[in-house]
Coordinates of C-alpha atoms in Angstrom, one line a residue:
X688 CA -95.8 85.4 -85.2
X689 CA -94.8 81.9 -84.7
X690 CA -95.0 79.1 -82.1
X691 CA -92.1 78.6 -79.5
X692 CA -90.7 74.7 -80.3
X693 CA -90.7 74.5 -76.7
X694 CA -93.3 75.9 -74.9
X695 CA -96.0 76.7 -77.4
X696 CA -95.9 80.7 -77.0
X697 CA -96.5 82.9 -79.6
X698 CA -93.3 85.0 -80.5
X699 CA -92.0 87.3 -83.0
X700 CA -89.9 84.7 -85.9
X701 CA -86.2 84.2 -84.8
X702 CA -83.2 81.9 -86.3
X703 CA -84.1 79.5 -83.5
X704 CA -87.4 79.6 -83.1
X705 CA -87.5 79.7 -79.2
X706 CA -88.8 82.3 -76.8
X707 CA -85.7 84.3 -74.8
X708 CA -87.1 82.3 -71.5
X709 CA -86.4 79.4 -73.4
X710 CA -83.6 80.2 -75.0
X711 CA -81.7 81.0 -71.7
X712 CA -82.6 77.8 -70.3
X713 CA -80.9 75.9 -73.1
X714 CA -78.1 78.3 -73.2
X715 CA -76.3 80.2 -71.1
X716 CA -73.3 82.5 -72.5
X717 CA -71.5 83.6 -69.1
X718 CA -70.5 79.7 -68.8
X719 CA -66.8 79.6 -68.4
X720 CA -67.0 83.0 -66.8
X721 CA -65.9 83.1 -63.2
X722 CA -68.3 85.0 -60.9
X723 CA -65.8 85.1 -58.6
X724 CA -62.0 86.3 -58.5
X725 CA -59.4 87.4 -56.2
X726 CA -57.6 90.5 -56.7
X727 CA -54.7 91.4 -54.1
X728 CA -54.3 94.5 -52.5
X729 CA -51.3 96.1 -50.6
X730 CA -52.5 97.6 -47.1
X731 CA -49.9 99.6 -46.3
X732 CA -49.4 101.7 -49.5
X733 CA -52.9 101.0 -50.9
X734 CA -52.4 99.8 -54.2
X735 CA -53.1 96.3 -56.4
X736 CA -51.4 93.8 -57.8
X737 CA -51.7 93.5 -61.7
X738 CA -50.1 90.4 -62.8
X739 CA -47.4 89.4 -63.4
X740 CA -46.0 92.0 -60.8
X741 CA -47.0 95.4 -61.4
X742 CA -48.6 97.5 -58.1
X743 CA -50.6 99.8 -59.4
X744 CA -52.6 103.2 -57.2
X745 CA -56.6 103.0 -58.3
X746 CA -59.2 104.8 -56.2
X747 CA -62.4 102.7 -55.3
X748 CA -65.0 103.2 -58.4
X749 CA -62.5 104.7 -60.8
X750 CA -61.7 104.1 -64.6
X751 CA -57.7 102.7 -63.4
X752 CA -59.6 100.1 -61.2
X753 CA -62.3 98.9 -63.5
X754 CA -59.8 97.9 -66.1
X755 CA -57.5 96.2 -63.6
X756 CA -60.3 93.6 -62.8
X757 CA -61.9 93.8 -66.6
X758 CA -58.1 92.1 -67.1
X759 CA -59.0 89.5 -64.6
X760 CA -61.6 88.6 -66.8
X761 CA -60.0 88.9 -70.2
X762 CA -59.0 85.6 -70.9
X763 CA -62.3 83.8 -70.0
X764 CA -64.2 86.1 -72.0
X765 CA -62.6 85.7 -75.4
X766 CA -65.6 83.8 -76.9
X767 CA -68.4 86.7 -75.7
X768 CA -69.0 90.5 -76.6
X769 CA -68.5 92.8 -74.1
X770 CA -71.5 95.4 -74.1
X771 CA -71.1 97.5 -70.5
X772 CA -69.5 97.3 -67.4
X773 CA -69.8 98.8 -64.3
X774 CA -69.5 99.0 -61.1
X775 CA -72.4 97.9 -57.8
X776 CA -72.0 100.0 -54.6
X777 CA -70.8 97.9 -51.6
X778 CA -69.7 98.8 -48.1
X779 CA -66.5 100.1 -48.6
X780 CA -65.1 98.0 -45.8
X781 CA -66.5 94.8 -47.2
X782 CA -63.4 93.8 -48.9
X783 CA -66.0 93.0 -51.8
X784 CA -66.0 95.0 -55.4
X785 CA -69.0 94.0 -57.4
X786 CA -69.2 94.5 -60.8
X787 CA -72.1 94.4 -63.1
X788 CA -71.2 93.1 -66.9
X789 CA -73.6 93.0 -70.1
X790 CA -72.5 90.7 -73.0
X791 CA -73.6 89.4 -76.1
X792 CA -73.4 86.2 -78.4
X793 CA -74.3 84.3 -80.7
X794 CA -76.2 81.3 -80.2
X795 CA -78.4 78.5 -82.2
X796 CA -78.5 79.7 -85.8
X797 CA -77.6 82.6 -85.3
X798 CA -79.6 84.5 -82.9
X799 CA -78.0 87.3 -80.7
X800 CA -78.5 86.9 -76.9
X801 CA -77.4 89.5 -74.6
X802 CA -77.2 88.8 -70.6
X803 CA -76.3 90.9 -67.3
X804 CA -74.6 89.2 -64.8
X805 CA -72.6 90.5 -61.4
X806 CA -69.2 89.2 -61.3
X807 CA -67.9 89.5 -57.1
X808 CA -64.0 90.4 -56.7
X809 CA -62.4 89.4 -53.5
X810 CA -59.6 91.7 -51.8
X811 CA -57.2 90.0 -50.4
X812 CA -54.2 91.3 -48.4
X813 CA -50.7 90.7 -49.7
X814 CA -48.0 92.8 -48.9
X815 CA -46.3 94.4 -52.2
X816 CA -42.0 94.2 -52.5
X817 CA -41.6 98.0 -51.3
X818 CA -43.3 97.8 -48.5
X819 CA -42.0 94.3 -47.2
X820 CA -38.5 95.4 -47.9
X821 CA -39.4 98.7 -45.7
X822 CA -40.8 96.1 -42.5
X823 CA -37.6 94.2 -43.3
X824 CA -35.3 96.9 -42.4
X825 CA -34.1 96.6 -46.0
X826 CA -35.7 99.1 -47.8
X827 CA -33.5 100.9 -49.9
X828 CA -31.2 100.4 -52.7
X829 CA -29.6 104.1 -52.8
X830 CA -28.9 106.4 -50.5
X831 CA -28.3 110.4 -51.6
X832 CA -26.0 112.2 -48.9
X833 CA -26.5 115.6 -49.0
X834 CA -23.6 117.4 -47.3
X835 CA -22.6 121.1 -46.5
X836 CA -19.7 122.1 -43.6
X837 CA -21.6 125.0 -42.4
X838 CA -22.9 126.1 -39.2
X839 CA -25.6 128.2 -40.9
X840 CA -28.5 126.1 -42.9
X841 CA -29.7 128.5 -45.4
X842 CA -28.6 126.6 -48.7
X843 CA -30.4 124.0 -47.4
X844 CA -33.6 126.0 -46.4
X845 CA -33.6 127.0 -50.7
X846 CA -32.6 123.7 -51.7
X847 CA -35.5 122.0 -49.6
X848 CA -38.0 124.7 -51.3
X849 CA -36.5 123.9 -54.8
X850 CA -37.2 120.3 -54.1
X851 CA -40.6 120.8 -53.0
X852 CA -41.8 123.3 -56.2
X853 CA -40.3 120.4 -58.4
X854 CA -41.8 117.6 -56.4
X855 CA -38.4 115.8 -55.9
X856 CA -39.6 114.2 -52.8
X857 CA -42.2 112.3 -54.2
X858 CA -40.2 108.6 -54.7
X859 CA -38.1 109.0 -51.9
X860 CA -38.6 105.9 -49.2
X861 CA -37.5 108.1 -46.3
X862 CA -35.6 111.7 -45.5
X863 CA -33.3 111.8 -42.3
X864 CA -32.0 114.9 -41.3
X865 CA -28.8 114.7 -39.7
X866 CA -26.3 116.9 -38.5
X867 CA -24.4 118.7 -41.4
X868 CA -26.9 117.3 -44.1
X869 CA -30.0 115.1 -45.3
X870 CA -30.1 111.4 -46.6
X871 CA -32.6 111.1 -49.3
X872 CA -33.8 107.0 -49.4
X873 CA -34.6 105.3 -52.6
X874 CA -36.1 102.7 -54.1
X875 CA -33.9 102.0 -57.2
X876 CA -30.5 103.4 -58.5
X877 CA -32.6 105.4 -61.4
X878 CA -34.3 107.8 -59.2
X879 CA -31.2 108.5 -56.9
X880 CA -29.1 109.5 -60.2
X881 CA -32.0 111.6 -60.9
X882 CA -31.4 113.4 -57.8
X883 CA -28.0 114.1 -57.8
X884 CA -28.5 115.3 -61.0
X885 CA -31.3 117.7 -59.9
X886 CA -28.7 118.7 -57.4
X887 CA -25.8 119.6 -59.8
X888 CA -27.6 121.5 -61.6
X889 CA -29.4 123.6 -58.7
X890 CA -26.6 124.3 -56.5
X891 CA -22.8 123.9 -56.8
X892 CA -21.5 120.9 -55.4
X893 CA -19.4 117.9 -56.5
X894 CA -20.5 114.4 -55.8
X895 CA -19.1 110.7 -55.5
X896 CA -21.0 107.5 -56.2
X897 CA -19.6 103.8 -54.5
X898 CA -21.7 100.9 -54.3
X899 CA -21.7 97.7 -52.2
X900 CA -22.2 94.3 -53.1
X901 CA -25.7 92.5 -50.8
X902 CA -26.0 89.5 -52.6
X903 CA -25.2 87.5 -55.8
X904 CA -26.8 84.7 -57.3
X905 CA -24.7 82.5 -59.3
X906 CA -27.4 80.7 -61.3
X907 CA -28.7 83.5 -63.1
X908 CA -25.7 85.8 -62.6
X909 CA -27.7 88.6 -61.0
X910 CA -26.1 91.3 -58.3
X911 CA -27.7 93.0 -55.6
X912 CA -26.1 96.3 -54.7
X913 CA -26.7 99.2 -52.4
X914 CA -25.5 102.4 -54.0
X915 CA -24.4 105.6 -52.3
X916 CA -24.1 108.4 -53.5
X917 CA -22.0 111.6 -51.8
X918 CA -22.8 115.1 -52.5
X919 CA -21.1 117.9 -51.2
X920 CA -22.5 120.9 -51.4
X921 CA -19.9 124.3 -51.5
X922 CA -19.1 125.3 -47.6
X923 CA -20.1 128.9 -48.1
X924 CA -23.9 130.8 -47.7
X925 CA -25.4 133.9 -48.1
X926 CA -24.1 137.1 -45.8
X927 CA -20.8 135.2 -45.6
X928 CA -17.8 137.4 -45.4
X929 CA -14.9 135.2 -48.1
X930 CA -11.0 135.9 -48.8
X931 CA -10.1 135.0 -52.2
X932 CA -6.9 133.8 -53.1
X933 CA -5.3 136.9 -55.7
X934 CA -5.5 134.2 -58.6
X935 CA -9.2 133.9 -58.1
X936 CA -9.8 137.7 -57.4
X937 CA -7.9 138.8 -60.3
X938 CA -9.6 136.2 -63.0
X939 CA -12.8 137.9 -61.8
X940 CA -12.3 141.1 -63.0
X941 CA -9.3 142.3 -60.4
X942 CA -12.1 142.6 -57.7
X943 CA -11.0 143.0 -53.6
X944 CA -10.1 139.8 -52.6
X945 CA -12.4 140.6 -49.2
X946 CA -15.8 140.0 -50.7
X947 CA -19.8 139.5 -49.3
X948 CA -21.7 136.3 -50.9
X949 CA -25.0 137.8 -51.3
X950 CA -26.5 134.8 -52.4
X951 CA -26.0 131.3 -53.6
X952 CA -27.9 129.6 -56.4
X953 CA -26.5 127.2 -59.0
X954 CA -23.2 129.6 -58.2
X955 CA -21.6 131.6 -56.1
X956 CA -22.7 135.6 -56.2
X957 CA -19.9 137.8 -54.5
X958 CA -20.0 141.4 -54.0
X959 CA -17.0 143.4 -53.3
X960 CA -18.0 146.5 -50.8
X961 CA -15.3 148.6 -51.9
X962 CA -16.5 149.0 -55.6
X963 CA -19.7 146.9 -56.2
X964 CA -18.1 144.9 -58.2
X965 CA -19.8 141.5 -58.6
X966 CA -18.9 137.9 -60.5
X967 CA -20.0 134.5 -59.6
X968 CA -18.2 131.2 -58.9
X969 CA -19.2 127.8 -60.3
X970 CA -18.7 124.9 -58.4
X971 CA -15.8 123.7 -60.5
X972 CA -14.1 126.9 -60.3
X973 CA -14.8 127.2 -56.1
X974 CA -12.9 123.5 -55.7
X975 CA -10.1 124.7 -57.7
X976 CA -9.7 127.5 -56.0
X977 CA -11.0 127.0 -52.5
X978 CA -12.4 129.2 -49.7
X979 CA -14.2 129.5 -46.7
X980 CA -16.5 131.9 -44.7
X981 CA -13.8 134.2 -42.3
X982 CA -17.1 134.8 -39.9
X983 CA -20.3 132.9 -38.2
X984 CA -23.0 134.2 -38.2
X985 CA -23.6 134.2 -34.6
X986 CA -20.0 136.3 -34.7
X987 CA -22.7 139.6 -36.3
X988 CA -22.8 142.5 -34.5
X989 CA -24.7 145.8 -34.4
X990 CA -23.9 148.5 -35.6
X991 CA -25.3 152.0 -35.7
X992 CA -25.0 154.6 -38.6
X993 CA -23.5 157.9 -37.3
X994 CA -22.6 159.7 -40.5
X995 CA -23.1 158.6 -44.6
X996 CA -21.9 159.8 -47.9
X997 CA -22.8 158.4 -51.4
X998 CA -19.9 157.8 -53.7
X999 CA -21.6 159.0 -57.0
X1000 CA -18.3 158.1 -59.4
X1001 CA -16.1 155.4 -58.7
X1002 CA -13.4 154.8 -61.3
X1003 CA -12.9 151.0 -61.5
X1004 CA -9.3 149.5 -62.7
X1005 CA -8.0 148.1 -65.7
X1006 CA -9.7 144.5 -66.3
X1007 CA -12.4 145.2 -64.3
X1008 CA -16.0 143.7 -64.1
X1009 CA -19.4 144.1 -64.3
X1010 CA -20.7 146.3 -61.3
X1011 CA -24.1 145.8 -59.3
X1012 CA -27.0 148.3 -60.4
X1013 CA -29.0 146.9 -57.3
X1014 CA -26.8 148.4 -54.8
X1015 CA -24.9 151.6 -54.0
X1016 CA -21.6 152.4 -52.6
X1017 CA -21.2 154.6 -50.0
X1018 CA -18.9 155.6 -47.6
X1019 CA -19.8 155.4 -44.0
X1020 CA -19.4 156.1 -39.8
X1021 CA -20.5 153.3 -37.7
X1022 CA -20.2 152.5 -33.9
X1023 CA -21.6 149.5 -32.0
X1024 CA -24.6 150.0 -29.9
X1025 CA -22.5 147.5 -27.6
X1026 CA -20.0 150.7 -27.1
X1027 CA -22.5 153.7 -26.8
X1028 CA -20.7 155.1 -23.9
X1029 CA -17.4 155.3 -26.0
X1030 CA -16.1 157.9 -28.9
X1031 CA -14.5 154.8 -30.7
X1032 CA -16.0 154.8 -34.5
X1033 CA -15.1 153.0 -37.4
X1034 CA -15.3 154.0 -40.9
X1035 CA -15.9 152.0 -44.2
X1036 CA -17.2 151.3 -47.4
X1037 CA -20.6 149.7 -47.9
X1038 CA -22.5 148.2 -50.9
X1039 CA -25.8 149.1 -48.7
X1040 CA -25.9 152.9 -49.9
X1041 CA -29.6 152.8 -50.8
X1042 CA -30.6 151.6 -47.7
X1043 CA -28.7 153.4 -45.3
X1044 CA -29.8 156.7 -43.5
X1045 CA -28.0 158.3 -40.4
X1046 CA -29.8 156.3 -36.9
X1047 CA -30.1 153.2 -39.0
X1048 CA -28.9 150.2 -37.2
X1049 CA -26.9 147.5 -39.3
X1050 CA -25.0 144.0 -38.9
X1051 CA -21.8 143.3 -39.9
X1052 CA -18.4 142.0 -39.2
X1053 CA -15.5 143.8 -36.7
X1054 CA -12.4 142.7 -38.6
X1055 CA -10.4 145.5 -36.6
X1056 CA -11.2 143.4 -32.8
X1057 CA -10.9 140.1 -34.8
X1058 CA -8.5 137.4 -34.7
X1059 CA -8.8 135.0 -37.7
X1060 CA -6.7 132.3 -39.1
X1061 CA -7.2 132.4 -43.1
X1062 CA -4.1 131.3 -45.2
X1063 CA -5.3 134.5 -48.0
X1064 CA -6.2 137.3 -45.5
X1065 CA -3.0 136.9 -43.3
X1066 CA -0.6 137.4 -46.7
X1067 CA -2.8 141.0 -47.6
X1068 CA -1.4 144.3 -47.0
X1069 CA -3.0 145.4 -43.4
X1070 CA -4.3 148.6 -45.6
X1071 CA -6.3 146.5 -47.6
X1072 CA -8.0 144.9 -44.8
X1073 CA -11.1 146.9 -43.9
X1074 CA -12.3 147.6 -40.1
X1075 CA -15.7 146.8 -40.7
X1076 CA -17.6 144.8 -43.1
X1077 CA -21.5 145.4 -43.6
X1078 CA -24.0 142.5 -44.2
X1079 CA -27.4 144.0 -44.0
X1080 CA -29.8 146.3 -42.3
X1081 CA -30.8 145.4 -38.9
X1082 CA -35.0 145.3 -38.7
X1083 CA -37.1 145.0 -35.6
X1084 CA -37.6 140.7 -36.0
X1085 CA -40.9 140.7 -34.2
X1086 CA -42.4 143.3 -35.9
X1087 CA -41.7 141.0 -38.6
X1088 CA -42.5 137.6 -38.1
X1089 CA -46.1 139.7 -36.7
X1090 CA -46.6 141.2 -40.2
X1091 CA -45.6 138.2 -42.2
X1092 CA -48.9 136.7 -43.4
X1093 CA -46.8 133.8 -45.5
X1094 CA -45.5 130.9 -45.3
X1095 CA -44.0 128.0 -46.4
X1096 CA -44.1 124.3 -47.2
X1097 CA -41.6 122.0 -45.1
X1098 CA -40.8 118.2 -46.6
X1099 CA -41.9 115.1 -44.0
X1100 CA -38.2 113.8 -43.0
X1101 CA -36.6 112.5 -39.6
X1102 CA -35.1 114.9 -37.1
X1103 CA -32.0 113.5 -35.6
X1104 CA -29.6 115.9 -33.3
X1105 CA -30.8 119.2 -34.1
X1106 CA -29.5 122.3 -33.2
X1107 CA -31.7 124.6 -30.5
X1108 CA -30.9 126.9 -33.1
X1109 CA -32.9 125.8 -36.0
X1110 CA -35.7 128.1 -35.6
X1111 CA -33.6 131.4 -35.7
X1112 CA -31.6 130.1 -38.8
X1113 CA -35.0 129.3 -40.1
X1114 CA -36.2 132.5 -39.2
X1115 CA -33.5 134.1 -40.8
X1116 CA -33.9 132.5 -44.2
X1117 CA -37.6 134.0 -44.3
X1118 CA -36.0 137.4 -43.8
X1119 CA -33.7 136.6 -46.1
X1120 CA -36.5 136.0 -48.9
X1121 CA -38.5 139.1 -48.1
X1122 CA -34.9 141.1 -48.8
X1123 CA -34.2 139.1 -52.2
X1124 CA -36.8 139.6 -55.0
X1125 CA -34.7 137.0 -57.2
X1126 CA -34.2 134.2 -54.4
X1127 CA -38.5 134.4 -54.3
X1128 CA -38.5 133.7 -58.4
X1129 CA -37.6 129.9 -57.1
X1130 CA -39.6 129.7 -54.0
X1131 CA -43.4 128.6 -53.8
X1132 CA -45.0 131.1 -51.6
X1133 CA -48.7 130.4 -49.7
X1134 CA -50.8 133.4 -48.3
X1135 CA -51.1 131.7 -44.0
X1136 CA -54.6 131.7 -43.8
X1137 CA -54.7 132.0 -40.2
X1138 CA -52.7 135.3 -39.9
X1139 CA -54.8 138.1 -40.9
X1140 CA -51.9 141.9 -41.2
X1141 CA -52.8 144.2 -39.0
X1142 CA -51.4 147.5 -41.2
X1143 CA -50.7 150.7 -39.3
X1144 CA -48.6 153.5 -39.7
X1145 CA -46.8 152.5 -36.1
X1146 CA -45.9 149.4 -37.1
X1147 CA -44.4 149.9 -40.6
X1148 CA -40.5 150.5 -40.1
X1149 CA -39.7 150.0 -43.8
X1150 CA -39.1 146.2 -43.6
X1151 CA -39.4 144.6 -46.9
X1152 CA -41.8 142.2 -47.5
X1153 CA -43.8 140.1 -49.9
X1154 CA -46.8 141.0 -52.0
X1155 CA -49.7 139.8 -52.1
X1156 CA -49.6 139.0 -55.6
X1157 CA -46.6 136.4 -55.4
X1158 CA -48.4 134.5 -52.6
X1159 CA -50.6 131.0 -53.8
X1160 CA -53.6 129.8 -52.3
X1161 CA -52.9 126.5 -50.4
X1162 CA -54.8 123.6 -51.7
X1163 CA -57.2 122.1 -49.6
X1164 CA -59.5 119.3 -50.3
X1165 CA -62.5 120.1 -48.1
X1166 CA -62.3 123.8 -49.9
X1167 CA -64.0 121.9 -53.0
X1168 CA -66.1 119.8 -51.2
X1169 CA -67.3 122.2 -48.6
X1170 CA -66.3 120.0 -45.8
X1171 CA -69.4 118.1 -44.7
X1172 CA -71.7 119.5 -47.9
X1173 CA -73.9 121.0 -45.2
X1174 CA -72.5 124.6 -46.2
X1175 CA -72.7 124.5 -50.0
X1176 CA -76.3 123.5 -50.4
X1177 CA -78.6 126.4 -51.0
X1178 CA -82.5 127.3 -50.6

């Protein structure tokens, strides 16, 4: 051992021949490194500034966070190693984040010194450009309409589920419901194209963009628009009753031009209930050849099944289609419960042969009591025209809605003149998912934890419903945590 040059105490032989007590007094290698900084953070949607003018989400103690403010430091600490860095608990209210930093350098001839130090960040509040542009009134720069000229909401009852299974709704600014349709807010131009987009390609629609100049800078030659962007979505919705116009009918296979849509997807699915014939209409065909629903829905009635015969072999004409394998035709004698005390009947043809049975009660459309203005179904030959068009099987609703132990998700928007109606529509589109296996393939499902089936042999009337295994489990944070912690700790 050797003699420290300075204070005389024996130490093991270094390059500089001084003790590290010494050493540290003559040197100090955090020098130039600021022990205190400022980092700024957005209150209202909780994220920090990294410079030049990037907002950036980091949760308190994370990886995201530590490198934000190890970038704070970078420049100062050009001339050191860094060895370690973490992070000291404080109060999370404080506005403080301490970090703790260990470094290394070299110092006089040579010898290595390593130091821990504690380097204080200071939050300060400054509001980010989203957020002062939403206090401002000004917060977006595009605007998605979403239209549909329907009285019936069920498109947009699937098109809200499709949104929320591909997590469409995650940059909007805002989501207004109005009447006829839903304004989706944005933040730039990108992620409304992106929408409309998603749109075209989900359900069939056409769309118009306009913009409108907000500013221009003549300096730097720099515009500020606000960009719209219309979408209208095709006026027609499942259990619609349509009239095609003959062109249209005969392109699609020489099916009736009195058809049922049986549902709508990225097209049109029609079902003619004379021969089960079935095709689908794109949107770029449908605003070629234009039509509309002859019936509202609040225009069903009831019907009950008096007599029913299958058709087993129905020869289809020349040029004819594909037919439905899902559905079976059948002939049958219906009168309305509304006119029990009456002999008066009316016969048809029905695609709902395999669900049918004589007593059954069913909803459908009285054309023969019916005055309606369509341009198509006032030219046809009266013959053609049937009596009575059946939608679907009637089903005890409460009996339902107490069975259904499902549910689903709903996106956070604005409610501005809504219909008392709503819920019934809304009720209606769960029906019509528990009926439609291939409208559930799209549809994100959760098992409603606070409904627990009651099964008995009274209640089940042969209403369809979902399994159990196309249900998901809801997440929920305190599930992993076990709420308090009490409950998960064991003996």
């Amino acid at each position: 051992s050797v003699l420290c040059c300075t204070c005389g105490v024996p130490i093991p032989p270094n390059p500089a021949n001084m003790c590290v007590a010494c050493l540290r007094t003559q040197v100090d290698i955090s020098e130039g490194i600021p022990k205190q900084v400022t980092v700024h953070f957005c209150k209202q949607c909780e994220r920090y500034l990294q410079p030049p003018a990037t907002w950036v989400q980091c949760a308190l103690e994370s990886r995201e966070l530590l490198a934000l403010c190890l970038k704070k430091l970078k420049s100062s600490m050009s001339k050191v190693r860094l060895i370690d860095a973490g992070f000291l608990w404080t109060e999370p209210h404080s506005k403080r984040i301490k970090m703790k930093l260990t470094i290394q350098k070299e110092v006089m001839n040579g010898a290595i010194l390593q130091q821990v130090f504690v380097v204080e960040f200071v939050i300060q509040s400054q509001m980010c450009d989203d957020c002062h542009r939403v206090e401002a009134k000004d917060f977006w720069k595009a605007v998605v309409q979403v239209r549909q000229k329907t009285v019936h909401k069920k498109t947009f009852y699937y098109l809200e589920q499709l949104i929320l299974k591909h997590k469409l709704h995650q940059n909007t600014l805002n989501i207004k419901e109005i009447h006829e349709g839903i304004d989706f807010y944005y933040g730039s131009k990108q992620h409304a194209q992106k929408m409309v987009d998603f749109l075209q390609c989900t359900v069939p629609c056409r769309s118009k963009a306009s913009q409108r100049l907000i500013s221009h800078d003549i300096h730097s030659n720099t515009y500020n628009y606000k960009s719209t962007f219309s979408v209208e979505i095709v006026p027609v919705c499942k259990d619609n009753v349509v009239c095609l116009s003959p062109r249209l009918a005969q392109s699609l296979g020489n099916m009736g031009q009195v058809c049922v849509c049986i549902r709508v997807t990225s097209t049109i699915h029609l079902i003619d209930p004379r021969t089960l014939q079935i095709a689908e209409v794109d949107g770029n065909t449908y605003w070629r050849n234009p039509f509309n629903g002859l019936f509202n829905p609040k225009q069903l009635e009831e019907f009950i099944v008096m007599d029913i015969d299958i058709i087993r072999d129905q020869k289809l004409g020349a040029g004819a289609g594909m037919r439905s394998n899902k559905h079976t035709l059948a002939e049958v004698w219906v009168q309305k419960t509304s006119e029990m005390n009456t002999s008066q009947q009316y016969h048809c043809r029905t695609f709902l042969g395999h669900l049918l049975n004589i007593g059954d009660l069913v909803l459908g459309f009285d054309f023969a009591n019916s005055n309606i203005n369509d341009e198509y179904l006032n030219k046809m030959n009266p013959h053609h025209v049937p009596d009575v068009v059946l939608i679907k099987k009637s089903y005890d609703r409460s009996r339902r809605v107490k069975r259904r132990n499902w549910k689903l998700q709903e996106m956070a928007r604005d409610r501005e003149g809504m219909d008392t109606d709503d819920e019934r529509q809304y009720q209606d589109f769960l029906e019509d998912l528990e009926e439609d296996e291939a409208l559930r393939k799209n549809v994100n499902i959760f098992r409603d934890a606070s409904k627990i089936p009651v099964e008995s042999d009274t209640d089940d009337d042969g209403a369809p419903c979902v399994s159990l295994a196309e249900m998901l489990e809801e997440l929920s944070l305190t599930d992993a945590t076990g709420g308090e912690g009490a409950d998960m700790m064991t003996d």
